[in-house]
Each structure stands twice: as structure tokens, then as C-alpha cells.
Tab-separated table of C-alpha atoms and ligand atoms in Angstrom:
chain	number	residue	atom	x	y	z
A	1	MET	CA	0.000	0.000	0.000
A	2	ALA	CA	1.377	3.438	-0.951
A	3	MET	CA	2.290	5.764	1.886
A	4	GLU	CA	0.757	9.208	1.600
A	5	PHE	CA	3.220	10.783	4.030
A	6	GLN	CA	6.919	10.590	3.237
A	7	ARG	CA	8.348	13.337	5.427
A	8	ILE	CA	7.627	12.479	9.033
A	9	GLY	CA	8.777	14.158	12.239
A	10	VAL	CA	8.751	12.201	15.503
A	11	ILE	CA	9.282	14.022	18.797
A	12	GLY	CA	10.004	11.912	21.894
A	13	LEU	CA	12.058	8.757	21.377
A	14	GLY	CA	11.410	6.805	24.566
A	15	THR	CA	9.476	3.564	24.960
A	16	MET	CA	6.852	4.501	22.358
A	17	GLY	CA	8.583	7.001	20.068
A	18	HIS	CA	11.474	4.783	18.983
A	19	GLY	CA	9.113	1.942	18.007
A	20	ILE	CA	6.911	4.367	16.076
A	21	VAL	CA	9.972	5.683	14.197
A	22	GLN	CA	10.938	2.092	13.415
A	23	THR	CA	7.484	1.169	12.084
A	24	MET	CA	7.337	4.225	9.834
A	25	ALA	CA	10.875	3.813	8.489
A	26	LEU	CA	10.287	0.103	7.847
A	27	ALA	CA	7.266	1.031	5.721
A	28	GLY	CA	9.392	3.425	3.621
A	29	GLY	CA	8.932	6.785	5.379
A	30	GLN	CA	11.714	9.372	5.794
A	31	ILE	CA	11.843	10.203	9.480
A	32	LYS	CA	13.394	13.095	11.344
A	33	ALA	CA	13.560	12.347	15.047
A	34	PHE	CA	14.234	14.416	18.178
A	35	ASP	CA	14.225	13.978	21.956
A	36	THR	CA	15.340	16.415	24.648
A	37	ASP	CA	17.439	13.547	26.053
A	38	SER	CA	20.432	13.547	23.687
A	39	MET	CA	21.397	10.003	24.702
A	40	LEU	CA	18.112	8.711	23.251
A	41	VAL	CA	18.810	10.543	20.002
A	42	GLU	CA	22.347	9.141	19.862
A	43	ASN	CA	21.370	5.526	20.440
A	44	LEU	CA	18.162	5.576	18.344
A	45	HIS	CA	19.728	3.744	15.369
A	46	GLN	CA	21.256	1.157	17.682
A	47	ARG	CA	17.929	0.439	19.422
A	48	ILE	CA	16.065	0.143	16.143
A	49	ALA	CA	18.748	-2.077	14.575
A	50	LYS	CA	18.460	-4.427	17.564
A	51	ASN	CA	14.653	-4.523	17.362
A	52	LEU	CA	14.757	-5.209	13.623
A	53	SER	CA	17.246	-8.049	13.981
A	54	VAL	CA	15.115	-9.703	16.695
A	55	MET	CA	12.008	-9.294	14.518
A	56	MET	CA	13.782	-10.928	11.574
A	57	GLU	CA	15.002	-13.799	13.767
A	58	GLU	CA	11.396	-14.390	14.811
A	59	ASN	CA	10.047	-14.092	11.241
A	60	ALA	CA	7.895	-11.221	12.483
A	61	ILE	CA	9.020	-9.237	9.420
A	62	ALA	CA	10.444	-10.271	6.048
A	63	PRO	CA	14.251	-9.984	5.793
A	64	VAL	CA	15.265	-6.344	5.310
A	65	ASP	CA	18.452	-4.369	4.814
A	66	VAL	CA	18.780	-2.751	8.252
A	67	ASP	CA	21.272	-0.098	7.076
A	68	GLU	CA	18.892	0.982	4.334
A	69	ILE	CA	16.125	1.466	6.899
A	70	LEU	CA	18.415	3.339	9.282
A	71	GLN	CA	19.408	5.681	6.448
A	72	ARG	CA	15.802	6.842	6.347
A	73	ILE	CA	16.023	7.970	9.985
A	74	THR	CA	17.730	11.297	10.606
A	75	CYS	CA	18.573	12.070	14.212
A	76	CYS	CA	18.122	15.799	14.811
A	77	ASP	CA	19.785	18.198	17.250
A	78	SER	CA	16.720	20.366	17.555
A	79	GLU	CA	12.961	20.022	17.642
A	80	ALA	CA	12.608	22.519	14.775
A	81	ASP	CA	14.904	20.446	12.511
A	82	ALA	CA	12.729	17.397	13.074
A	83	ILE	CA	9.437	19.179	12.465
A	84	LYS	CA	10.265	21.628	9.675
A	85	ASN	CA	8.304	20.810	6.509
A	86	ALA	CA	7.066	17.487	7.902
A	87	GLU	CA	3.858	16.198	6.360
A	88	PHE	CA	3.064	14.167	9.464
A	89	VAL	CA	4.232	14.898	13.015
A	90	VAL	CA	3.950	12.382	15.849
A	91	GLU	CA	4.453	13.467	19.418
A	92	ALA	CA	5.394	10.782	21.920
A	93	ILE	CA	6.750	13.059	24.652
A	94	ALA	CA	5.930	12.816	28.363
A	95	GLU	CA	2.248	12.702	29.380
A	96	ASP	CA	1.996	16.439	30.138
A	97	LEU	CA	-0.943	18.320	28.595
A	98	GLN	CA	0.688	21.721	28.502
A	99	ALA	CA	3.915	20.372	26.985
A	100	LYS	CA	1.899	18.646	24.256
A	101	GLN	CA	-0.188	21.786	23.587
A	102	LEU	CA	2.917	23.952	23.316
A	103	LEU	CA	4.673	21.454	21.062
A	104	PHE	CA	1.750	21.334	18.621
A	105	ALA	CA	1.524	25.142	18.664
A	106	ARG	CA	5.226	25.346	17.721
A	107	CYS	CA	4.624	22.791	14.951
A	108	GLU	CA	2.020	24.999	13.292
A	109	SER	CA	4.592	27.603	12.285
A	110	LEU	CA	6.970	24.984	10.846
A	111	VAL	CA	4.734	22.744	8.753
A	112	GLY	CA	2.593	23.222	5.653
A	113	ALA	CA	-1.163	23.744	5.580
A	114	ASP	CA	-1.824	20.062	4.888
A	115	ALA	CA	0.356	18.584	7.613
A	116	ILE	CA	-1.172	16.401	10.312
A	117	LEU	CA	-0.296	16.539	14.004
A	118	ALA	CA	-0.794	13.209	15.789
A	119	SER	CA	-0.514	12.743	19.536
A	120	ASN	CA	0.218	9.410	21.202
A	121	THR	CA	-1.277	10.563	24.504
A	122	SER	CA	-2.751	7.843	26.729
A	123	SER	CA	-5.289	10.097	28.362
A	124	PHE	CA	-5.788	13.648	27.053
A	125	PRO	CA	-8.571	14.323	24.532
A	126	SER	CA	-7.319	15.506	21.164
A	127	SER	CA	-9.590	18.565	21.537
A	128	SER	CA	-7.629	19.654	24.640
A	129	ILE	CA	-4.242	19.168	23.028
A	130	ALA	CA	-5.418	21.100	19.943
A	131	SER	CA	-7.309	23.802	21.855
A	132	GLY	CA	-4.860	26.618	21.045
A	133	LEU	CA	-4.200	25.662	17.428
A	134	ARG	CA	-5.074	27.867	14.488
A	135	HIS	CA	-5.927	24.696	12.556
A	136	PRO	CA	-7.351	22.161	15.030
A	137	GLU	CA	-8.828	20.214	12.112
A	138	ARG	CA	-5.372	18.735	11.508
A	139	ALA	CA	-4.862	17.371	15.056
A	140	ILE	CA	-5.781	13.844	16.072
A	141	ASN	CA	-4.890	11.193	18.643
A	142	THR	CA	-3.254	8.039	17.362
A	143	HIS	CA	-2.954	5.776	20.396
A	144	TRP	CA	-0.343	3.069	19.805
A	145	PHE	CA	0.276	0.191	22.192
A	146	ASN	CA	3.565	-0.878	23.706
A	147	PRO	CA	5.660	-2.230	22.007
A	148	PRO	CA	4.412	-0.125	19.092
A	149	HIS	CA	6.482	-1.947	16.462
A	150	ILE	CA	4.817	-5.241	17.443
A	151	ILE	CA	1.234	-4.595	18.604
A	152	PRO	CA	-1.016	-4.291	15.521
A	153	VAL	CA	-3.837	-2.043	16.758
A	154	VAL	CA	-3.740	1.768	16.893
A	155	GLU	CA	-6.782	3.586	18.301
A	156	ILE	CA	-7.698	6.635	16.206
A	157	ILE	CA	-9.511	9.264	18.267
A	158	PRO	CA	-10.477	12.463	16.491
A	159	GLY	CA	-11.148	15.651	18.439
A	160	GLU	CA	-14.353	17.680	18.135
A	161	ARG	CA	-12.830	19.784	15.384
A	162	THR	CA	-10.699	17.162	13.600
A	163	SER	CA	-11.719	17.112	9.943
A	164	ASP	CA	-13.026	14.043	8.145
A	165	ALA	CA	-10.156	14.408	5.683
A	166	THR	CA	-7.629	14.162	8.527
A	167	ILE	CA	-9.337	11.073	9.940
A	168	GLU	CA	-9.409	9.334	6.545
A	169	ARG	CA	-5.787	10.204	5.746
A	170	VAL	CA	-4.604	8.959	9.130
A	171	ILE	CA	-6.549	5.707	8.881
A	172	SER	CA	-5.155	4.971	5.433
A	173	PHE	CA	-1.637	5.910	6.605
A	174	MET	CA	-1.874	3.466	9.524
A	175	LYS	CA	-2.979	0.730	7.127
A	176	ALA	CA	-0.021	1.520	4.868
A	177	LEU	CA	2.210	1.038	7.938
A	178	GLY	CA	0.729	-2.450	8.372
A	179	LYS	CA	-1.234	-1.369	11.456
A	180	HIS	CA	-4.854	-2.010	12.297
A	181	PRO	CA	-6.425	1.372	12.977
A	182	VAL	CA	-9.621	1.302	15.014
A	183	ARG	CA	-11.720	4.447	15.027
A	184	VAL	CA	-13.133	5.669	18.344
A	185	ASN	CA	-16.196	7.842	17.741
A	186	GLN	CA	-16.297	9.856	20.969
A	187	GLU	CA	-13.581	11.458	23.054
A	188	LEU	CA	-13.959	9.572	26.336
A	189	PRO	CA	-11.189	9.491	28.963
A	190	GLY	CA	-9.090	6.361	28.368
A	191	PHE	CA	-10.564	6.065	24.874
A	192	VAL	CA	-11.795	2.443	24.586
A	193	LEU	CA	-9.033	-0.013	25.357
A	194	ASN	CA	-7.690	1.579	28.521
A	195	ARG	CA	-11.254	1.743	29.871
A	196	LEU	CA	-11.633	-1.991	29.287
A	197	GLN	CA	-8.235	-2.672	30.797
A	198	VAL	CA	-8.999	-0.704	33.973
A	199	ALA	CA	-12.426	-2.369	34.333
A	200	LEU	CA	-10.748	-5.771	34.208
A	201	PHE	CA	-7.798	-4.797	36.402
A	202	ARG	CA	-10.239	-3.619	39.092
A	203	GLU	CA	-11.868	-7.019	39.284
A	204	MET	CA	-8.640	-9.006	38.876
A	205	LEU	CA	-6.859	-7.064	41.607
A	206	ASP	CA	-9.832	-7.499	43.909
A	207	LEU	CA	-9.923	-11.271	43.358
A	208	VAL	CA	-6.167	-11.672	43.813
A	209	GLY	CA	-6.170	-9.253	46.777
A	210	ARG	CA	-8.871	-11.295	48.531
A	211	GLY	CA	-6.971	-14.533	47.887
A	212	VAL	CA	-9.726	-15.948	45.674
A	213	ILE	CA	-7.054	-16.943	43.166
A	214	SER	CA	-3.269	-16.524	42.969
A	215	ALA	CA	-1.755	-14.114	40.447
A	216	GLU	CA	-0.095	-17.060	38.736
A	217	ASP	CA	-3.341	-19.036	38.395
A	218	LEU	CA	-5.232	-15.957	37.226
A	219	ASP	CA	-2.787	-15.598	34.323
A	220	VAL	CA	-3.113	-19.298	33.490
A	221	ALA	CA	-6.901	-19.074	33.635
A	222	VAL	CA	-7.268	-15.956	31.475
A	223	ARG	CA	-4.692	-17.007	28.861
A	224	GLY	CA	-6.345	-20.382	28.363
A	225	SER	CA	-9.940	-19.147	28.209
A	226	LEU	CA	-10.950	-15.493	27.817
A	227	GLY	CA	-7.622	-14.438	26.281
A	228	LEU	CA	-7.625	-17.217	23.712
A	229	ARG	CA	-11.234	-16.634	22.701
A	230	TRP	CA	-10.830	-12.868	22.543
A	231	ALA	CA	-7.645	-13.062	20.457
A	232	ALA	CA	-9.183	-15.613	18.095
A	233	VAL	CA	-12.545	-13.975	17.351
A	234	GLY	CA	-13.017	-10.922	19.621
A	235	PRO	CA	-15.194	-10.549	22.734
A	236	MET	CA	-18.344	-9.309	20.994
A	237	ARG	CA	-18.413	-12.404	18.771
A	238	VAL	CA	-17.718	-14.578	21.814
A	239	GLY	CA	-20.944	-13.109	23.237
A	240	ASP	CA	-22.857	-13.875	20.050
A	241	PHE	CA	-21.565	-17.442	20.022
A	242	GLY	CA	-22.456	-17.946	23.685
A	243	GLY	CA	-25.873	-16.323	23.299
A	244	TRP	CA	-26.890	-13.011	24.891
A	245	ASP	CA	-29.953	-14.694	26.434
A	246	ILE	CA	-27.690	-16.747	28.703
A	247	LEU	CA	-25.236	-13.907	29.125
A	248	SER	CA	-28.056	-11.537	30.132
A	249	LYS	CA	-28.939	-13.858	33.008
A	250	VAL	CA	-25.296	-14.143	34.076
A	251	TYR	CA	-24.959	-10.361	33.790
A	252	GLN	CA	-27.971	-9.758	36.058
A	253	VAL	CA	-26.687	-12.150	38.720
A	254	LEU	CA	-23.134	-10.811	38.697
A	255	ALA	CA	-23.364	-7.104	37.862
A	256	GLY	CA	-24.093	-6.224	41.489
A	257	GLU	CA	-21.412	-8.594	42.787
A	258	ILE	CA	-18.365	-7.375	40.901
A	259	ARG	CA	-16.356	-4.394	42.097
A	260	SER	CA	-17.343	-0.849	41.237
A	261	TYR	CA	-15.209	1.133	43.717
A	262	THR	CA	-13.139	4.074	42.554
A	263	GLN	CA	-10.325	4.091	45.103
A	264	LEU	CA	-7.062	2.251	44.452
A	265	PRO	CA	-7.427	-1.424	45.452
A	266	GLU	CA	-5.648	-2.184	48.743
A	267	ILE	CA	-3.311	-4.657	47.076
A	268	LEU	CA	-2.094	-1.952	44.678
A	269	ALA	CA	-1.641	0.582	47.466
A	270	ASP	CA	0.434	-2.049	49.351
A	271	MET	CA	2.574	-2.720	46.302
A	272	GLN	CA	3.205	0.996	45.863
A	273	ALA	CA	4.144	1.342	49.530
A	274	SER	CA	6.562	-1.609	49.418
A	275	GLY	CA	8.022	-0.481	46.086
A	276	ASN	CA	7.287	-3.859	44.495
A	277	ILE	CA	5.671	-2.330	41.453
A	278	GLY	CA	6.720	-4.844	38.820
A	279	LEU	CA	9.590	-5.576	36.464
A	280	LYS	CA	11.388	-2.263	36.874
A	281	ALA	CA	11.627	-2.892	40.647
A	282	GLY	CA	12.627	-6.535	40.152
A	283	GLN	CA	9.440	-7.665	41.916
A	284	GLY	CA	5.735	-7.337	41.302
A	285	PHE	CA	3.341	-10.279	41.483
A	286	PHE	CA	6.275	-12.165	39.952
A	287	GLU	CA	10.027	-11.947	40.425
A	288	PHE	CA	12.270	-10.378	37.765
A	289	PRO	CA	15.948	-10.676	38.792
A	290	THR	CA	17.821	-7.633	37.482
A	291	GLU	CA	20.445	-9.738	35.697
A	292	ASP	CA	17.754	-11.624	33.741
A	293	GLN	CA	15.566	-8.670	32.820
A	294	ALA	CA	16.877	-8.089	29.289
A	295	GLU	CA	16.158	-11.732	28.404
A	296	ILE	CA	12.767	-11.644	30.172
A	297	ILE	CA	11.725	-8.616	28.094
A	298	ALA	CA	13.069	-10.182	24.876
A	299	ASP	CA	11.177	-13.386	25.650
A	300	LYS	CA	7.954	-11.422	26.261
A	301	ASP	CA	8.447	-9.588	22.944
A	302	ARG	CA	9.064	-12.896	21.135
A	303	LYS	CA	5.751	-14.181	22.494
A	304	PHE	CA	3.972	-10.988	21.381
A	305	MET	CA	5.515	-11.377	17.909
A	306	ALA	CA	4.374	-14.979	17.585
A	307	TRP	CA	0.765	-14.117	18.490
A	308	ALA	CA	0.832	-10.958	16.356
A	309	LYS	CA	1.939	-13.096	13.403
A	310	THR	CA	-1.032	-15.414	13.888
A	311	LEU	CA	-3.353	-12.416	14.075
A	312	ARG	CA	-1.794	-10.812	11.002
A	313	GLU	CA	-2.416	-13.977	9.023
A	314	ALA	CA	-6.029	-14.041	10.221
A	315	TYR	CA	-6.526	-10.363	9.262
A	316	GLN	CA	-4.961	-11.029	5.842
A	317	SER	CA	-7.384	-13.858	5.202
A	318	GLY	CA	-10.189	-11.379	5.895
A	319	GLU	CA	-11.124	-12.543	9.411
B	1	LIG	N1	4.470	3.373	27.597
B	1	LIG	C1	3.288	2.988	27.178
B	1	LIG	O1	2.878	1.813	27.365
B	1	LIG	C2	2.406	3.930	26.414
B	1	LIG	C3	1.374	3.395	25.634
B	1	LIG	C4	0.571	4.261	24.876
B	1	LIG	C5	0.783	5.618	24.934
B	1	LIG	N2	1.793	6.112	25.729
B	1	LIG	C6	1.974	7.572	25.716
B	1	LIG	O2	3.047	7.861	24.822
B	1	LIG	C7	3.744	9.023	25.275
B	1	LIG	C8	5.200	8.652	25.505
B	1	LIG	O3	5.261	7.643	26.479
B	1	LIG	P1	6.559	6.730	26.668
B	1	LIG	O4	6.109	5.551	27.463
B	1	LIG	O5	7.267	6.564	25.384
B	1	LIG	O6	7.405	7.687	27.624
B	1	LIG	P2	8.986	7.763	27.791
B	1	LIG	O7	9.210	8.451	29.072
B	1	LIG	O8	9.615	6.423	27.562
B	1	LIG	O9	9.420	8.701	26.576
B	1	LIG	C9	9.081	10.055	26.511
B	1	LIG	C10	10.273	10.767	25.902
B	1	LIG	O10	9.920	12.108	25.606
B	1	LIG	C11	11.061	12.920	25.859
B	1	LIG	N3	10.565	14.285	26.039
B	1	LIG	C12	9.853	14.774	27.085
B	1	LIG	N4	9.501	16.053	26.824
B	1	LIG	C13	9.993	16.338	25.577
B	1	LIG	C14	9.936	17.478	24.739
B	1	LIG	N5	9.292	18.609	25.105
B	1	LIG	N6	10.520	17.409	23.522
B	1	LIG	C15	11.159	16.290	23.118
B	1	LIG	N7	11.250	15.181	23.875
B	1	LIG	C16	10.664	15.210	25.082
B	1	LIG	C17	11.717	12.311	27.074
B	1	LIG	O11	13.092	12.642	27.135
B	1	LIG	C18	11.483	10.812	26.836
B	1	LIG	O12	12.564	10.220	26.164
B	1	LIG	C19	3.008	9.498	26.510
B	1	LIG	O13	2.063	10.447	26.139
B	1	LIG	C20	2.347	8.223	27.022
B	1	LIG	O14	1.221	8.492	27.815
B	1	LIG	C21	2.612	5.310	26.443
């Protein structure tokens, strides 16, 4: 599929930004990239080369000439160099509304009338980020998932004043990148997928916190039942297959039983207090010895790639 945007500026090269740069360069885009942390600019090529070689080892992508892809990525010393004349700007900077608003405002004076400004925010509505823009019709949220070079879906959330043309161009661009754009029709906090994730986390943390099931068994249970069914056909179809008559009865029995509280579950508050907040602390529900962490992350990514490959094949066959 032809890529409409060739000149792309990416600002913020951390966890999300570097994978977004990689995806766009792999698809043939010319990227100019900037981060206020010069170390992340300096080692951008190295990080992407490593990701690409792992993806090739896992057959997650067809063999490519890594140097050719890296040549399409220019590391810039200034934000303006990365943005100037870009047709498509992605911001993946820290989750700070004002910083994102100011960045997009600076972009407006450096890009052409047709350029699109896409935010990777996890929480702010596109309308807020674009509130001070002269041309808010060009701003949109494109919410990628970590790791962005592996997870297929990108939520597309237009703001109140985003134009239809912008939405259509962004959706076709994401398809050209090999992504699966999913349009969200209203600007709700958390968009769609983070709302679902929090709803499930609330119940899971309650069940584990009360000792109803261990964290380990919960993972086994979900992977081998809900997770498998959802990945294979999607939860709405699972409902259709099961029958909403039965599910309505189950819903009525359970809706008042499951958790609806808004405060942080006790188990999470305890984890925060003890510092055992997951991989980066070496301990969460599971143990992650510091010396093994690089391999643990690589192993997790290999698993994501294997499942993403299965999904890609299903999408390609029209499922
Ligand atoms: N990590 C995730 O799972 C995830 C998923 C989806 C969306 N997001 C969103 O993506 C964005 C980036 O998140 P991340 O996880 O990559 O964070 P990160 O901290 O890994 O990277 C952010 C980078 O932005 C740089 N930065 C900050 N302010 C800047 C500025 N004004 N100009 C240039 N660079 C600047 C920082 O130096 C840092 O390298 C956030 O809005 C976040 O909410 C994150």
C-alpha cells in the first residue's frame, strides 16, 4: 500500500517514540527524530537495529536491509529540525498536557497547511491538546500500544474539530504502515481499550487481593480461556456465540457482585508502599531478577511477535 506521508517528524524517542519511528521507516517513510534527552537521540539507530534483527530472527518481518532502513532515519539536534516541513508529526513526549499543547503550537509555524499533528497521549482528549491551534482540524490522537512496532492495533480518536479528511488520511496511513487502525467515535477518557483494561484490572486485583485466586493461576486461567477466545474472534463475537440470552442472566446475577469502587485497590496501594511495582523494581506479582531482565523482556516480545503473526495472518485472510 502506498504511503501518503513521506516526510515524518517524531518528537520523543522513549518507549513509544522509537518503536513508532521504526514502524514508519520500515514502511518506507523518511523520518526526522528528536528527543530532549540527547542520549536517546544518539542511540536511536542502535535500538532500532536491535529490534529489527530480533524481529527478523522471529520471522515477524520479512528480511530487510537494516542499514537501508536506518538511512531513512535522521537524528536531529533540535525540535525545529525534526518538524520543519514534515507532512506528518507524531508526538510521543511525556504525558503532560501543557507540553503537548505547546509542542503542537510550535509545529504549526513549521509545517505546511496540509500537515497532520498526531498525539500518542494515553489520556488527554485531542480537543484539549489542539485547543490553542489555528488549525485544530489537523490534530488527532493516534494511540499506539507498547511495544508499538509489534502490537497491531492503533486507536484513532479524532477531536471535536478534527476534519473528516484528517481522519481518513490517518486511517489509510496506519494501514499503509501495516497497522490495524480502530476508530473511536467519541472522546472519552481512556478512549476504549484503557477503559476496558482498567475495568478488568479492578476485578482481577480485587480477586487476587482477597486470595480468591493466585496471580499465577489468574494468568493461566485468562490465557487459556478469555484471552484465547478474545484473540481468536473478539469478545463481541464470543458473546454472540455464547448467546446473549444466557449472558443476560449471568450479567444480572453478577453485575451487582463485581467491584465498582473508585479508590485504588488495597493490594495496589500495598505494592506501591513496598516499592514492588513490577519488572522495573525486580518484583511485582512475579520476580524479575535484574540480571535476567533483558532476556525476560526479549522473551515477552518474542511471544507478542508470535501471536501478532497469527493475528496478522487471520486479518490477511479477511477474518
Ligand atoms: N508506555 C506505554 O505503554 C504507552 C502506551 C501508549 C501511549 N503512551 C503515551 O506515549 C507518550 C510517551 O510515552 P513513553 O512511554 O514513550 O514515555 P517515555 O518516558 O519512555 O518517553 C518520553 C520521551 O519524551 C522525551 N521528552 C519529554 N519532553 C519532551 C519534549 N518537550 N521534547 C522532546 N522530547 C521530550 C523524554 O526525554 C522521553 O525520552 C506518553 O504520552 C504516554 O502516555 C505510552
